[in-house]
Amino acid sequence: MLEQKKAYKTPVEDLGEFALIEQLTKSVIATLPSTLHGIGDDAAVLKHEGELVVSTDMLIEGVHFDLGYMPLKHLGYKAVVVNLSDIYAMGAQATQVLVSIAVSNRFTLEAMEEIYAGIHLACKTYGVDLVGGDTTSSKQGIQLSVTALGIAPKSGPIMRSGAKEKDLLVVTGDLGAAYMGLQVLARENEVFKVNPNHKADLDPYTYLVERQLKPEARKDIIALFQALEVTPTSMIDISDGLSSEVLHLCKQSEVGCRLYEEKIPLDPQFIAVCEEFNVDSTTLALSGGEDYELLFTIKQADFQKIKANPNMTVIGHITDKSDSVNLITRGDELIPIKAQGWKAF
Ligand code: ADP
Ligand code: MG
């Protein structure tokens, strides 16, 4: 977990927009040669060679996060990380981010500094430059929008549409933990509302809670592709749950697939908590979301290169479009996969 500091006293309305921006961005130093001019002018100036990939995401209080259990520093960190995940899902190297933020007047400078501490930490961790953004007020709550830029590999960006029949379907990390982390936090939050003296014991849930509050993007996997000399034929990041992402990938590639229940990588802590909550682990691994792992396909000939890697698990293979998208259960039943991903609407 990231450490927190607590004395929130200066309302943002006492500072005004320019002083606030100054305060939040004064420590920012551009580190990449591709950042010619960062924060401070009407626009940033960048110089990139090759194909640029760009992605943006919004986080709305009450829709995407709840400040009841999302510490501000984690919010800033996560806002950057989820955007970087989209850049890595193109096989690209993330380079710069822009952060736009709207907050109500009830917010304090110290609270904003917490969010920015998380943003700066994420930028440092992933080696990206914060090169601009916008700051404005909202009638209610916080809205955060992050735009991330990156450079595609020389061989081109890895699209969702490149999967071919007989390719292997591979996933990184393990699935479902972030969702169960949220369930644990929501349960503790309910108990706390009834009994404010309640001291949460999150020890048995540290991995799950960390996956929810401090997700990481798989920058390491992009480096691993290079080291292993593997170029995925298609790729997508798993933000909305395995089932919706595999459906996106198959739809855009115009293929079907078979995904084997017994192959889905699950953490032992996730399995234990599913038992405690009396929920089906496969269902949650398929539909949970927020794992920010990568789902990709490779040529069968590349299997030897990845098979010994603990970060990657082959979970199925691509079939003809007429086969549609199916889960093969442990009991050897074939079940069509339907999207159950988290919906904003
Ligand atoms: P403008 O009036 O041209 O929009 P601003 O005063 O909003 O300019 O921004 C001044 C500089 O500060 C710009 O470089 C802008 O990108 C940067 N900036 C503004 N808000 C943020 C923010 N929340 N995070 C990072 N940079 C910001
Ligand atoms: Mg502005």
PDB file of C-alpha atoms in Angstrom, residues 94-268:
ATOM      1  CA  ALA A  94       4.329   4.502 -22.909  1.00  0.00           C
ATOM      2  CA  THR A  95       6.037   7.901 -23.000  1.00  0.00           C
ATOM      3  CA  GLN A  96       3.851  10.810 -21.862  1.00  0.00           C
ATOM      4  CA  VAL A  97       0.593  11.436 -19.997  1.00  0.00           C
ATOM      5  CA  LEU A  98      -1.740  14.405 -19.622  1.00  0.00           C
ATOM      6  CA  VAL A  99      -4.036  14.660 -16.612  1.00  0.00           C
ATOM      7  CA  SER A 100      -7.240  16.675 -16.472  1.00  0.00           C
ATOM      8  CA  ILE A 101      -8.999  17.030 -13.186  1.00  0.00           C
ATOM      9  CA  ALA A 102     -12.225  18.617 -11.995  1.00  0.00           C
ATOM     10  CA  VAL A 103     -12.927  18.965  -8.272  1.00  0.00           C
ATOM     11  CA  SER A 104     -15.588  20.663  -6.193  1.00  0.00           C
ATOM     12  CA  ASN A 105     -14.694  23.566  -3.918  1.00  0.00           C
ATOM     13  CA  ARG A 106     -15.012  21.385  -0.824  1.00  0.00           C
ATOM     14  CA  PHE A 107     -11.737  19.807  -1.895  1.00  0.00           C
ATOM     15  CA  THR A 108      -8.513  20.889  -0.246  1.00  0.00           C
ATOM     16  CA  LEU A 109      -5.053  21.517  -1.634  1.00  0.00           C
ATOM     17  CA  GLU A 110      -3.702  18.770   0.607  1.00  0.00           C
ATOM     18  CA  ALA A 111      -6.177  16.278  -0.837  1.00  0.00           C
ATOM     19  CA  MET A 112      -5.183  17.311  -4.373  1.00  0.00           C
ATOM     20  CA  GLU A 113      -1.540  16.894  -3.416  1.00  0.00           C
ATOM     21  CA  GLU A 114      -2.311  13.334  -2.334  1.00  0.00           C
ATOM     22  CA  ILE A 115      -3.819  12.564  -5.732  1.00  0.00           C
ATOM     23  CA  TYR A 116      -0.800  14.119  -7.449  1.00  0.00           C
ATOM     24  CA  ALA A 117       1.621  12.199  -5.228  1.00  0.00           C
ATOM     25  CA  GLY A 118       0.039   9.056  -6.716  1.00  0.00           C
ATOM     26  CA  ILE A 119       0.201  10.482 -10.253  1.00  0.00           C
ATOM     27  CA  HIS A 120       3.868  11.432  -9.869  1.00  0.00           C
ATOM     28  CA  LEU A 121       4.722   8.037  -8.376  1.00  0.00           C
ATOM     29  CA  ALA A 122       3.073   6.221 -11.299  1.00  0.00           C
ATOM     30  CA  CYS A 123       4.936   8.430 -13.804  1.00  0.00           C
ATOM     31  CA  LYS A 124       8.220   7.690 -12.071  1.00  0.00           C
ATOM     32  CA  THR A 125       7.550   3.965 -11.758  1.00  0.00           C
ATOM     33  CA  TYR A 126       6.701   3.598 -15.443  1.00  0.00           C
ATOM     34  CA  GLY A 127       9.194   6.142 -16.768  1.00  0.00           C
ATOM     35  CA  VAL A 128       6.647   8.444 -18.388  1.00  0.00           C
ATOM     36  CA  ASP A 129       6.537  12.255 -18.364  1.00  0.00           C
ATOM     37  CA  LEU A 130       3.540  14.250 -17.145  1.00  0.00           C
ATOM     38  CA  VAL A 131       3.421  16.941 -19.863  1.00  0.00           C
ATOM     39  CA  GLY A 132       0.165  18.772 -19.267  1.00  0.00           C
ATOM     40  CA  GLY A 133      -3.484  18.698 -18.429  1.00  0.00           C
ATOM     41  CA  ASP A 134      -6.287  20.918 -17.314  1.00  0.00           C
ATOM     42  CA  THR A 135      -7.662  21.925 -13.935  1.00  0.00           C
ATOM     43  CA  THR A 136     -11.202  23.052 -13.380  1.00  0.00           C
ATOM     44  CA  SER A 137     -13.991  22.982 -10.830  1.00  0.00           C
ATOM     45  CA  SER A 138     -16.920  20.601 -10.687  1.00  0.00           C
ATOM     46  CA  LYS A 139     -20.310  21.026  -9.028  1.00  0.00           C
ATOM     47  CA  GLN A 140     -19.863  17.718  -7.237  1.00  0.00           C
ATOM     48  CA  GLY A 141     -17.122  15.180  -6.634  1.00  0.00           C
ATOM     49  CA  ILE A 142     -13.946  14.467  -8.562  1.00  0.00           C
ATOM     50  CA  GLN A 143     -13.580  13.678 -12.226  1.00  0.00           C
ATOM     51  CA  LEU A 144     -10.216  12.649 -13.573  1.00  0.00           C
ATOM     52  CA  SER A 145      -9.278  12.171 -17.188  1.00  0.00           C
ATOM     53  CA  VAL A 146      -5.898  10.851 -18.260  1.00  0.00           C
ATOM     54  CA  THR A 147      -4.506  10.737 -21.788  1.00  0.00           C
ATOM     55  CA  ALA A 148      -1.497   8.540 -22.440  1.00  0.00           C
ATOM     56  CA  LEU A 149       0.866   8.520 -25.401  1.00  0.00           C
ATOM     57  CA  GLY A 150       3.294   5.875 -26.533  1.00  0.00           C
ATOM     58  CA  ILE A 151       5.437   4.653 -29.386  1.00  0.00           C
ATOM     59  CA  ALA A 152       4.491   1.514 -31.294  1.00  0.00           C
ATOM     60  CA  PRO A 153       7.157  -1.121 -31.956  1.00  0.00           C
ATOM     61  CA  LYS A 154       8.898  -0.902 -35.352  1.00  0.00           C
ATOM     62  CA  SER A 155       6.946  -3.949 -36.514  1.00  0.00           C
ATOM     63  CA  GLY A 156       3.744  -1.977 -35.858  1.00  0.00           C
ATOM     64  CA  PRO A 157       1.181  -1.788 -33.063  1.00  0.00           C
ATOM     65  CA  ILE A 158      -0.467  -5.033 -31.956  1.00  0.00           C
ATOM     66  CA  MET A 159      -4.155  -4.805 -32.779  1.00  0.00           C
ATOM     67  CA  ARG A 160      -7.168  -6.671 -31.453  1.00  0.00           C
ATOM     68  CA  SER A 161      -7.872  -7.789 -35.006  1.00  0.00           C
ATOM     69  CA  GLY A 162      -4.832  -9.967 -35.785  1.00  0.00           C
ATOM     70  CA  ALA A 163      -5.757 -13.352 -34.264  1.00  0.00           C
ATOM     71  CA  LYS A 164      -5.785 -16.283 -36.719  1.00  0.00           C
ATOM     72  CA  GLU A 165      -7.255 -19.764 -36.508  1.00  0.00           C
ATOM     73  CA  LYS A 166      -5.018 -22.182 -34.517  1.00  0.00           C
ATOM     74  CA  ASP A 167      -3.220 -19.343 -32.683  1.00  0.00           C
ATOM     75  CA  LEU A 168      -2.825 -19.903 -28.955  1.00  0.00           C
ATOM     76  CA  LEU A 169      -4.717 -17.678 -26.527  1.00  0.00           C
ATOM     77  CA  VAL A 170      -2.486 -16.507 -23.676  1.00  0.00           C
ATOM     78  CA  VAL A 171      -3.126 -14.437 -20.550  1.00  0.00           C
ATOM     79  CA  THR A 172      -0.651 -12.775 -18.182  1.00  0.00           C
ATOM     80  CA  GLY A 173      -0.800 -12.881 -14.365  1.00  0.00           C
ATOM     81  CA  ASP A 174      -3.933 -14.164 -12.679  1.00  0.00           C
ATOM     82  CA  LEU A 175      -7.564 -13.106 -12.879  1.00  0.00           C
ATOM     83  CA  GLY A 176     -10.409 -12.037 -10.626  1.00  0.00           C
ATOM     84  CA  ALA A 177      -8.378 -10.777  -7.667  1.00  0.00           C
ATOM     85  CA  ALA A 178      -9.084  -7.057  -8.186  1.00  0.00           C
ATOM     86  CA  TYR A 179     -12.818  -7.684  -8.197  1.00  0.00           C
ATOM     87  CA  MET A 180     -12.720  -9.733  -5.006  1.00  0.00           C
ATOM     88  CA  GLY A 181     -10.528  -7.027  -3.460  1.00  0.00           C
ATOM     89  CA  LEU A 182     -13.351  -4.583  -4.110  1.00  0.00           C
ATOM     90  CA  GLN A 183     -15.876  -6.953  -2.509  1.00  0.00           C
ATOM     91  CA  VAL A 184     -13.695  -7.202   0.602  1.00  0.00           C
ATOM     92  CA  LEU A 185     -13.311  -3.399   0.814  1.00  0.00           C
ATOM     93  CA  ALA A 186     -17.032  -2.823   0.279  1.00  0.00           C
ATOM     94  CA  ARG A 187     -17.848  -5.293   3.054  1.00  0.00           C
ATOM     95  CA  GLU A 188     -15.419  -3.624   5.481  1.00  0.00           C
ATOM     96  CA  ASN A 189     -16.856  -0.224   4.537  1.00  0.00           C
ATOM     97  CA  GLU A 190     -20.389  -1.392   5.401  1.00  0.00           C
ATOM     98  CA  VAL A 191     -19.236  -2.748   8.770  1.00  0.00           C
ATOM     99  CA  PHE A 192     -17.384   0.510   9.438  1.00  0.00           C
ATOM    100  CA  LYS A 193     -20.528   2.573   8.703  1.00  0.00           C
ATOM    101  CA  VAL A 194     -22.440   0.633  11.360  1.00  0.00           C
ATOM    102  CA  ASN A 195     -19.532   0.532  13.811  1.00  0.00           C
ATOM    103  CA  PRO A 196     -16.941   3.315  13.335  1.00  0.00           C
ATOM    104  CA  ASN A 197     -14.706   1.678  15.968  1.00  0.00           C
ATOM    105  CA  HIS A 198     -14.420  -1.405  13.791  1.00  0.00           C
ATOM    106  CA  LYS A 199     -10.813  -2.134  12.955  1.00  0.00           C
ATOM    107  CA  ALA A 200     -10.569  -3.927   9.646  1.00  0.00           C
ATOM    108  CA  ASP A 201      -8.327  -6.963   9.545  1.00  0.00           C
ATOM    109  CA  LEU A 202      -7.309  -7.073   5.918  1.00  0.00           C
ATOM    110  CA  ASP A 203      -4.324  -9.384   6.442  1.00  0.00           C
ATOM    111  CA  PRO A 204      -5.908 -12.423   4.785  1.00  0.00           C
ATOM    112  CA  TYR A 205      -6.824 -10.237   1.808  1.00  0.00           C
ATOM    113  CA  THR A 206      -3.657  -8.199   1.158  1.00  0.00           C
ATOM    114  CA  TYR A 207      -3.092  -9.479  -2.374  1.00  0.00           C
ATOM    115  CA  LEU A 208      -6.718  -8.903  -3.407  1.00  0.00           C
ATOM    116  CA  VAL A 209      -6.916  -5.427  -1.876  1.00  0.00           C
ATOM    117  CA  GLU A 210      -3.610  -4.451  -3.450  1.00  0.00           C
ATOM    118  CA  ARG A 211      -4.835  -5.632  -6.861  1.00  0.00           C
ATOM    119  CA  GLN A 212      -7.881  -3.360  -6.453  1.00  0.00           C
ATOM    120  CA  LEU A 213      -6.231  -0.295  -4.933  1.00  0.00           C
ATOM    121  CA  LYS A 214      -2.808  -0.423  -6.533  1.00  0.00           C
ATOM    122  CA  PRO A 215      -3.048  -2.163  -9.880  1.00  0.00           C
ATOM    123  CA  GLU A 216       0.042  -2.327 -12.073  1.00  0.00           C
ATOM    124  CA  ALA A 217       0.214  -2.214 -15.860  1.00  0.00           C
ATOM    125  CA  ARG A 218       2.209  -4.954 -17.604  1.00  0.00           C
ATOM    126  CA  LYS A 219       5.104  -2.919 -18.941  1.00  0.00           C
ATOM    127  CA  ASP A 220       7.290  -5.910 -18.059  1.00  0.00           C
ATOM    128  CA  ILE A 221       5.446  -8.087 -20.561  1.00  0.00           C
ATOM    129  CA  ILE A 222       6.283  -5.736 -23.445  1.00  0.00           C
ATOM    130  CA  ALA A 223       9.961  -6.093 -22.514  1.00  0.00           C
ATOM    131  CA  LEU A 224       9.500  -9.852 -22.208  1.00  0.00           C
ATOM    132  CA  PHE A 225       8.133 -10.080 -25.773  1.00  0.00           C
ATOM    133  CA  GLN A 226      11.348  -8.503 -26.972  1.00  0.00           C
ATOM    134  CA  ALA A 227      13.540 -10.735 -24.846  1.00  0.00           C
ATOM    135  CA  LEU A 228      11.683 -13.888 -25.910  1.00  0.00           C
ATOM    136  CA  GLU A 229      11.446 -12.686 -29.521  1.00  0.00           C
ATOM    137  CA  VAL A 230       7.712 -13.211 -29.609  1.00  0.00           C
ATOM    138  CA  THR A 231       5.352 -10.923 -31.503  1.00  0.00           C
ATOM    139  CA  PRO A 232       1.730 -11.522 -30.518  1.00  0.00           C
ATOM    140  CA  THR A 233      -0.684 -11.685 -33.456  1.00  0.00           C
ATOM    141  CA  SER A 234      -3.313  -9.773 -31.454  1.00  0.00           C
ATOM    142  CA  MET A 235      -3.624  -8.239 -27.992  1.00  0.00           C
ATOM    143  CA  ILE A 236      -6.057  -6.486 -25.637  1.00  0.00           C
ATOM    144  CA  ASP A 237      -5.863  -5.517 -21.972  1.00  0.00           C
ATOM    145  CA  ILE A 238      -8.276  -7.065 -19.501  1.00  0.00           C
ATOM    146  CA  SER A 239     -10.015  -4.153 -17.869  1.00  0.00           C
ATOM    147  CA  ASP A 240     -13.624  -5.337 -18.139  1.00  0.00           C
ATOM    148  CA  GLY A 241     -13.203  -9.047 -17.411  1.00  0.00           C
ATOM    149  CA  LEU A 242     -11.839 -11.935 -19.459  1.00  0.00           C
ATOM    150  CA  SER A 243     -15.158 -12.845 -21.084  1.00  0.00           C
ATOM    151  CA  SER A 244     -15.853  -9.411 -22.579  1.00  0.00           C
ATOM    152  CA  GLU A 245     -12.250  -8.956 -23.711  1.00  0.00           C
ATOM    153  CA  VAL A 246     -12.052 -12.352 -25.376  1.00  0.00           C
ATOM    154  CA  LEU A 247     -15.315 -11.525 -27.152  1.00  0.00           C
ATOM    155  CA  HIS A 248     -13.867  -8.184 -28.370  1.00  0.00           C
ATOM    156  CA  LEU A 249     -10.710  -9.851 -29.579  1.00  0.00           C
ATOM    157  CA  CYS A 250     -12.559 -12.633 -31.420  1.00  0.00           C
ATOM    158  CA  LYS A 251     -15.099 -10.252 -32.927  1.00  0.00           C
ATOM    159  CA  GLN A 252     -12.440  -7.899 -34.276  1.00  0.00           C
ATOM    160  CA  SER A 253     -10.295 -10.786 -35.530  1.00  0.00           C
ATOM    161  CA  GLU A 254     -13.371 -12.510 -37.007  1.00  0.00           C
ATOM    162  CA  VAL A 255     -12.544 -15.809 -35.337  1.00  0.00           C
ATOM    163  CA  GLY A 256     -13.945 -18.096 -32.650  1.00  0.00           C
ATOM    164  CA  CYS A 257     -12.097 -19.593 -29.711  1.00  0.00           C
ATOM    165  CA  ARG A 258     -12.031 -22.305 -27.104  1.00  0.00           C
ATOM    166  CA  LEU A 259     -11.036 -21.290 -23.637  1.00  0.00           C
ATOM    167  CA  TYR A 260     -10.420 -23.968 -21.013  1.00  0.00           C
ATOM    168  CA  GLU A 261     -11.807 -23.373 -17.535  1.00  0.00           C
ATOM    169  CA  GLU A 262      -9.098 -25.492 -15.879  1.00  0.00           C
ATOM    170  CA  LYS A 263      -6.370 -23.346 -17.476  1.00  0.00           C
ATOM    171  CA  ILE A 264      -7.562 -19.946 -16.152  1.00  0.00           C
ATOM    172  CA  PRO A 265      -4.844 -18.732 -13.753  1.00  0.00           C
ATOM    173  CA  LEU A 266      -6.210 -17.992 -10.265  1.00  0.00           C
ATOM    174  CA  ASP A 267      -4.356 -16.895  -7.149  1.00  0.00           C
ATOM    175  CA  PRO A 268      -4.858 -19.167  -4.070  1.00  0.00           C
TER     176      PRO A 268
END
